[in-house]
């Protein structure tokens, strides 16, 4: 009796066919160009192409693995641990790789990252930023390369990440439900066409998919070249101005913004890194780091009008939109209600509950 053939894995939806989420596409491509950015955190409701886009990104990286970190994973499962089989059989101390080793060169996807234990998230973000996994436990001292595109998704309604961990993600995208009827219909038609004929749908987008993969490989090579994409002091000044206006903690935002702008310049095949590149990535870097009440100010530049504006509905736009409105219209708070006069009514005097003790008579 022959063993049953293993079921084939479902084909991924092509990245080139993802529509309606331009910021999501841009953030994932930038993280793929420079994995040292520290990953992408995607916040949004269910059914907004979070996991679909993450799986599709891995296909653009030739031969790249796609590894999922389950919620029930342990720290040993993530970073690796002692190979007990080898230790018991041959009395040898050998390292058993974890998910971080398997994800090297590909995409590590964490669904509902806000529900993971903080210890796992801390280790995960450390490796994502450094590109090296160090294990010192159970008699093992082991280090190995672990460079991957970290993609974490979460629904804010199910809980938030601690600010210390939130800041460790390089880029952040906040999605919203698509409220344009034509866009919704186009997305639904594309998904139905893919479900009906995955092979045919992928064939229709093969040229666009190949162009994306080629551009991604070229941009990664440019970023790896230290001599490529020089930039002037005005770029540093623009980054510092944006981060100080957002009142971010520390200097991680400055470093990530420069790397993200350089990745964008490499993707666009630019000769130099300019302030315009900084402006285009600023929202992705500062969205989850900006202190409440600070405005989304743009970097001082003559090309400020060329920077793309954030699309409506992206992010918890209440604070950012209100801040930008107040900045443009003065200090007037258009949502404030003027105080109303309240009449004063006369209240009867209160009497004590117990009568005062009688004054003793003189003898």
Tab-separated table of C-alpha atoms in Angstrom, residues 15-338:
chain	number	residue	atom	x	y	z
A	15	UNK	CA	1.806	40.586	-4.863
A	16	UNK	CA	1.407	42.537	-8.108
A	17	UNK	CA	-2.372	42.007	-7.979
A	18	UNK	CA	-2.863	43.418	-4.464
A	19	UNK	CA	-4.916	46.598	-4.779
A	20	UNK	CA	-6.457	49.129	-2.428
A	21	UNK	CA	-3.611	49.210	0.118
A	22	UNK	CA	-0.767	51.327	-1.339
A	23	UNK	CA	0.874	52.061	2.024
A	24	UNK	CA	0.924	48.378	2.885
A	25	UNK	CA	2.613	47.532	-0.408
A	26	UNK	CA	5.191	50.284	0.031
A	27	UNK	CA	6.060	49.335	3.616
A	28	UNK	CA	6.525	45.656	2.767
A	29	UNK	CA	8.684	46.423	-0.258
A	30	UNK	CA	10.897	48.783	1.768
A	31	UNK	CA	11.344	46.144	4.471
A	32	UNK	CA	12.263	43.609	1.787
A	33	UNK	CA	14.821	45.992	0.276
A	34	UNK	CA	16.449	46.518	3.698
A	35	UNK	CA	15.528	43.841	6.267
A	36	UNK	CA	17.569	45.786	8.833
A	37	UNK	CA	14.689	48.215	9.192
A	38	UNK	CA	13.277	45.975	11.910
A	39	UNK	CA	10.107	44.741	10.267
A	40	UNK	CA	6.624	46.020	9.561
A	41	UNK	CA	3.747	46.167	12.020
A	42	UNK	CA	0.347	46.068	10.312
A	43	UNK	CA	-2.653	47.164	12.334
A	44	UNK	CA	-6.157	46.872	11.033
A	45	UNK	CA	-9.453	45.023	11.073
A	46	UNK	CA	-10.013	41.567	9.682
A	47	UNK	CA	-10.129	41.044	5.917
A	48	UNK	CA	-7.792	43.883	4.880
A	49	UNK	CA	-5.175	41.714	3.082
A	50	UNK	CA	-2.666	41.662	5.947
A	51	UNK	CA	-1.705	37.998	5.750
A	52	UNK	CA	-2.266	37.832	1.976
A	53	UNK	CA	0.296	40.575	1.375
A	54	UNK	CA	2.839	39.011	3.739
A	55	UNK	CA	2.634	35.626	2.009
A	56	UNK	CA	2.820	37.233	-1.420
A	57	UNK	CA	5.962	39.162	-0.483
A	58	UNK	CA	7.939	35.975	0.181
A	59	UNK	CA	7.361	34.864	-3.403
A	60	UNK	CA	9.143	37.967	-4.709
A	61	UNK	CA	12.325	36.878	-2.904
A	62	UNK	CA	13.773	34.066	-4.991
A	63	UNK	CA	13.837	30.862	-2.999
A	64	UNK	CA	12.839	32.653	0.183
A	65	UNK	CA	11.038	30.695	2.902
A	66	UNK	CA	7.819	31.844	4.498
A	67	UNK	CA	7.758	30.921	8.184
A	68	UNK	CA	4.805	31.484	10.523
A	69	UNK	CA	5.297	31.937	14.251
A	70	UNK	CA	2.276	30.385	15.998
A	71	UNK	CA	0.826	31.926	19.130
A	72	UNK	CA	1.551	28.792	21.160
A	73	UNK	CA	5.273	28.726	20.356
A	74	UNK	CA	7.812	28.631	23.161
A	75	UNK	CA	11.060	30.582	23.397
A	76	UNK	CA	13.033	27.416	22.569
A	77	UNK	CA	10.836	26.865	19.514
A	78	UNK	CA	11.659	30.391	18.349
A	79	UNK	CA	15.408	30.781	18.998
A	80	UNK	CA	16.493	27.144	19.102
A	81	UNK	CA	17.738	24.916	21.904
A	82	UNK	CA	19.671	21.767	22.750
A	83	UNK	CA	19.111	18.791	20.435
A	84	UNK	CA	17.980	16.233	22.998
A	85	UNK	CA	18.056	13.353	20.518
A	86	UNK	CA	21.736	13.889	19.759
A	87	UNK	CA	22.543	14.482	23.405
A	88	UNK	CA	20.907	11.235	24.542
A	89	UNK	CA	22.167	9.085	21.675
A	90	UNK	CA	25.780	10.179	21.355
A	91	UNK	CA	26.323	12.315	24.434
A	92	UNK	CA	27.033	15.276	22.180
A	93	UNK	CA	25.963	18.858	22.751
A	94	UNK	CA	24.393	19.981	19.488
A	95	UNK	CA	22.239	22.973	18.610
A	96	UNK	CA	18.728	22.400	17.276
A	97	UNK	CA	17.738	25.395	15.080
A	98	UNK	CA	14.479	27.206	15.720
A	99	UNK	CA	12.102	29.221	13.606
A	100	UNK	CA	14.540	32.142	13.377
A	101	UNK	CA	17.039	29.921	11.565
A	102	UNK	CA	14.394	28.584	9.200
A	103	UNK	CA	13.262	32.116	8.320
A	104	UNK	CA	16.758	33.295	7.340
A	105	UNK	CA	16.594	34.980	3.940
A	106	UNK	CA	12.802	34.987	3.824
A	107	UNK	CA	9.733	36.275	5.654
A	108	UNK	CA	8.803	35.589	9.275
A	109	UNK	CA	5.095	36.193	9.764
A	110	UNK	CA	3.525	36.702	13.194
A	111	UNK	CA	-0.252	36.909	13.246
A	112	UNK	CA	-1.784	38.613	16.297
A	113	UNK	CA	1.644	39.714	17.496
A	114	UNK	CA	0.045	41.655	20.343
A	115	UNK	CA	-1.088	38.358	21.867
A	116	UNK	CA	2.414	36.843	22.024
A	117	UNK	CA	4.237	36.802	25.374
A	118	UNK	CA	6.528	39.793	25.810
A	119	UNK	CA	9.597	37.533	26.144
A	120	UNK	CA	9.056	36.143	22.637
A	121	UNK	CA	8.411	39.553	21.129
A	122	UNK	CA	11.527	40.991	22.759
A	123	UNK	CA	13.767	38.212	21.410
A	124	UNK	CA	12.090	38.394	18.022
A	125	UNK	CA	12.660	42.122	17.630
A	126	UNK	CA	16.235	41.908	18.868
A	127	UNK	CA	17.112	39.433	16.125
A	128	UNK	CA	15.117	41.304	13.478
A	129	UNK	CA	17.117	44.474	14.143
A	130	UNK	CA	20.577	42.883	14.522
A	131	UNK	CA	20.320	40.054	12.002
A	132	UNK	CA	22.059	37.665	14.420
A	133	UNK	CA	20.520	35.106	16.773
A	134	UNK	CA	22.590	34.368	19.881
A	135	UNK	CA	21.682	31.438	22.123
A	136	UNK	CA	23.332	31.006	25.523
A	137	UNK	CA	21.456	28.317	27.417
A	138	UNK	CA	21.453	24.608	28.304
A	139	UNK	CA	25.207	24.374	27.859
A	140	UNK	CA	24.971	25.830	24.335
A	141	UNK	CA	26.789	28.894	23.054
A	142	UNK	CA	25.681	29.383	19.460
A	143	UNK	CA	25.317	32.279	17.023
A	144	UNK	CA	23.898	32.223	13.518
A	145	UNK	CA	22.727	34.721	10.914
A	146	UNK	CA	19.009	35.409	10.930
A	147	UNK	CA	18.097	38.106	8.432
A	148	UNK	CA	14.472	38.092	7.444
A	149	UNK	CA	11.578	40.406	6.759
A	150	UNK	CA	9.533	40.502	9.951
A	151	UNK	CA	5.817	41.080	9.399
A	152	UNK	CA	3.584	41.364	12.453
A	153	UNK	CA	-0.159	41.879	12.273
A	154	UNK	CA	-2.602	42.819	14.989
A	155	UNK	CA	-6.104	44.045	15.603
A	156	UNK	CA	-5.935	46.934	18.117
A	157	UNK	CA	-9.365	45.954	19.451
A	158	UNK	CA	-7.788	42.789	20.903
A	159	UNK	CA	-5.058	44.609	22.855
A	160	UNK	CA	-2.106	46.909	22.314
A	161	UNK	CA	1.630	46.308	22.318
A	162	UNK	CA	3.717	47.848	25.065
A	163	UNK	CA	5.308	51.136	23.891
A	164	UNK	CA	8.813	49.702	24.367
A	165	UNK	CA	8.019	46.850	21.973
A	166	UNK	CA	5.986	49.011	19.609
A	167	UNK	CA	8.976	51.279	19.059
A	168	UNK	CA	11.145	48.347	18.036
A	169	UNK	CA	9.163	47.753	14.850
A	170	UNK	CA	10.762	49.751	12.072
A	171	UNK	CA	7.651	50.660	10.065
A	172	UNK	CA	3.968	50.703	10.895
A	173	UNK	CA	0.870	50.699	8.698
A	174	UNK	CA	-2.642	51.183	10.000
A	175	UNK	CA	-5.266	49.916	7.618
A	176	UNK	CA	-8.939	50.708	7.509
A	177	UNK	CA	-11.938	49.269	5.758
A	178	UNK	CA	-12.194	50.328	2.118
A	179	UNK	CA	-15.156	52.649	1.783
A	180	UNK	CA	-14.941	53.264	-1.981
A	181	UNK	CA	-17.522	51.174	-3.835
A	182	UNK	CA	-15.500	50.831	-7.046
A	183	UNK	CA	-12.368	49.736	-5.177
A	184	UNK	CA	-14.286	47.156	-3.174
A	185	UNK	CA	-15.822	45.680	-6.311
A	186	UNK	CA	-12.456	45.479	-8.067
A	187	UNK	CA	-10.852	43.704	-5.099
A	188	UNK	CA	-13.713	41.227	-4.796
A	189	UNK	CA	-13.635	40.445	-8.522
A	190	UNK	CA	-9.880	39.843	-8.395
A	191	UNK	CA	-10.194	37.528	-5.414
A	192	UNK	CA	-13.012	35.546	-6.982
A	193	UNK	CA	-11.035	35.206	-10.214
A	194	UNK	CA	-8.034	33.915	-8.274
A	195	UNK	CA	-10.092	31.406	-6.308
A	196	UNK	CA	-11.735	30.126	-9.489
A	197	UNK	CA	-8.477	29.698	-11.454
A	198	UNK	CA	-5.293	30.340	-9.440
A	199	UNK	CA	-2.981	29.242	-12.239
A	200	UNK	CA	-4.662	31.395	-14.855
A	201	UNK	CA	-4.830	34.403	-12.566
A	202	UNK	CA	-1.154	34.120	-11.731
A	203	UNK	CA	-0.315	33.755	-15.415
A	204	UNK	CA	-2.117	37.016	-16.152
A	205	UNK	CA	0.077	38.807	-13.589
A	206	UNK	CA	3.303	36.958	-14.334
A	207	UNK	CA	4.899	39.875	-16.203
A	208	UNK	CA	4.124	42.373	-13.456
A	209	UNK	CA	5.291	39.877	-10.849
A	210	UNK	CA	8.573	39.351	-12.675
A	211	UNK	CA	9.145	43.102	-12.960
A	212	UNK	CA	8.610	43.516	-9.203
A	213	UNK	CA	11.030	40.701	-8.383
A	214	UNK	CA	13.649	42.172	-10.705
A	215	UNK	CA	13.264	45.656	-9.221
A	216	UNK	CA	13.457	44.244	-5.697
A	217	UNK	CA	16.681	42.375	-6.422
A	218	UNK	CA	18.221	45.461	-7.978
A	219	UNK	CA	17.256	47.652	-5.012
A	220	UNK	CA	18.657	45.150	-2.511
A	221	UNK	CA	21.968	45.175	-4.347
A	222	UNK	CA	22.051	48.972	-4.296
A	223	UNK	CA	21.389	49.127	-0.549
A	224	UNK	CA	24.174	46.604	0.061
A	225	UNK	CA	26.615	48.966	-1.685
A	226	UNK	CA	27.893	51.359	0.978
A	227	UNK	CA	29.112	53.852	-1.618
A	228	UNK	CA	25.711	54.134	-3.293
A	229	UNK	CA	23.112	56.836	-2.637
A	230	UNK	CA	25.085	59.599	-0.905
A	231	UNK	CA	23.162	62.331	0.896
A	232	UNK	CA	23.812	65.840	2.140
A	233	UNK	CA	23.423	67.526	5.523
A	234	UNK	CA	19.952	68.768	4.572
A	235	UNK	CA	18.720	65.171	4.661
A	236	UNK	CA	19.967	64.799	8.237
A	237	UNK	CA	18.353	68.117	9.120
A	238	UNK	CA	15.020	67.037	7.648
A	239	UNK	CA	15.066	63.745	9.559
A	240	UNK	CA	15.920	65.483	12.826
A	241	UNK	CA	13.193	68.086	12.345
A	242	UNK	CA	10.519	65.467	11.684
A	243	UNK	CA	11.505	63.327	14.662
A	244	UNK	CA	11.708	66.268	17.056
A	245	UNK	CA	8.323	67.534	15.884
A	246	UNK	CA	6.866	64.097	16.637
A	247	UNK	CA	8.550	64.113	20.093
A	248	UNK	CA	9.859	60.586	19.669
A	249	UNK	CA	11.930	58.898	22.359
A	250	UNK	CA	15.551	58.158	21.585
A	251	UNK	CA	17.216	58.074	18.179
A	252	UNK	CA	15.811	54.845	16.736
A	253	UNK	CA	13.290	56.787	14.642
A	254	UNK	CA	16.077	58.888	13.082
A	255	UNK	CA	18.082	55.821	12.128
A	256	UNK	CA	15.092	53.935	10.746
A	257	UNK	CA	13.930	56.955	8.762
A	258	UNK	CA	17.302	57.325	7.071
A	259	UNK	CA	17.408	53.624	6.222
A	260	UNK	CA	13.847	53.628	4.932
A	261	UNK	CA	14.504	56.710	2.793
A	262	UNK	CA	17.623	55.059	1.392
A	263	UNK	CA	15.641	51.908	0.605
A	264	UNK	CA	13.041	54.018	-1.208
A	265	UNK	CA	15.731	55.817	-3.195
A	266	UNK	CA	17.202	52.449	-4.184
A	267	UNK	CA	13.772	51.190	-5.231
A	268	UNK	CA	13.249	54.287	-7.391
A	269	UNK	CA	16.783	53.940	-8.874
A	270	UNK	CA	17.670	57.450	-7.751
A	271	UNK	CA	21.235	58.735	-7.901
A	272	UNK	CA	21.171	60.423	-4.499
A	273	UNK	CA	19.077	60.380	-1.347
A	274	UNK	CA	16.980	63.542	-1.074
A	275	UNK	CA	14.608	65.193	1.380
A	276	UNK	CA	11.703	64.098	-0.819
A	277	UNK	CA	12.513	60.469	-0.040
A	278	UNK	CA	12.527	61.282	3.671
A	279	UNK	CA	9.110	62.904	3.429
A	280	UNK	CA	7.608	59.889	1.688
A	281	UNK	CA	8.623	57.443	4.426
A	282	UNK	CA	8.129	59.720	7.435
A	283	UNK	CA	4.581	58.587	8.212
A	284	UNK	CA	5.539	54.914	8.092
A	285	UNK	CA	8.323	55.544	10.605
A	286	UNK	CA	6.562	57.970	12.951
A	287	UNK	CA	3.004	56.631	12.925
A	288	UNK	CA	3.493	54.389	15.968
A	289	UNK	CA	6.120	56.575	17.646
A	290	UNK	CA	4.501	60.000	17.523
A	291	UNK	CA	3.451	61.389	20.882
A	292	UNK	CA	-0.298	62.138	21.144
A	293	UNK	CA	-1.130	65.722	20.242
A	294	UNK	CA	1.888	66.323	18.006
A	295	UNK	CA	1.188	67.380	14.462
A	296	UNK	CA	2.314	65.620	11.307
A	297	UNK	CA	4.662	68.393	10.245
A	298	UNK	CA	6.581	68.056	6.998
A	299	UNK	CA	10.314	68.479	6.652
A	300	UNK	CA	11.437	71.919	5.495
A	301	UNK	CA	12.046	71.656	1.770
A	302	UNK	CA	11.238	73.384	-1.459
A	303	UNK	CA	9.898	70.076	-2.789
A	304	UNK	CA	7.443	69.622	0.061
A	305	UNK	CA	4.484	69.712	-2.286
A	306	UNK	CA	5.777	66.567	-4.005
A	307	UNK	CA	5.534	64.430	-0.884
A	308	UNK	CA	2.527	62.110	-0.917
A	309	UNK	CA	-0.141	62.810	1.615
A	310	UNK	CA	-1.450	60.010	3.823
A	311	UNK	CA	-4.630	58.508	2.452
A	312	UNK	CA	-7.858	59.049	4.300
A	313	UNK	CA	-8.715	56.441	6.859
A	314	UNK	CA	-5.118	55.292	7.378
A	315	UNK	CA	-4.239	55.097	11.019
A	316	UNK	CA	-6.077	56.268	14.054
A	317	UNK	CA	-6.425	59.506	12.170
A	318	UNK	CA	-8.333	61.356	14.818
A	319	UNK	CA	-5.276	62.682	16.614
A	320	UNK	CA	-3.181	63.318	13.509
A	321	UNK	CA	-5.977	64.938	11.487
A	322	UNK	CA	-7.069	67.099	14.387
A	323	UNK	CA	-3.522	68.222	15.000
A	324	UNK	CA	-2.943	69.145	11.361
A	325	UNK	CA	-6.274	70.979	11.250
A	326	UNK	CA	-5.431	73.013	14.300
A	327	UNK	CA	-2.015	73.805	12.838
A	328	UNK	CA	-3.528	75.183	9.641
A	329	UNK	CA	-6.451	77.053	11.192
A	330	UNK	CA	-4.727	78.515	14.204
A	331	UNK	CA	-5.226	77.503	17.803
A	332	UNK	CA	-8.992	77.266	17.486
A	333	UNK	CA	-10.387	73.940	18.591
A	334	UNK	CA	-13.376	73.503	16.293
A	335	UNK	CA	-14.639	70.590	18.338
A	336	UNK	CA	-14.789	72.520	21.609
A	337	UNK	CA	-18.114	73.656	23.132
A	338	UNK	CA	-18.271	77.102	24.772
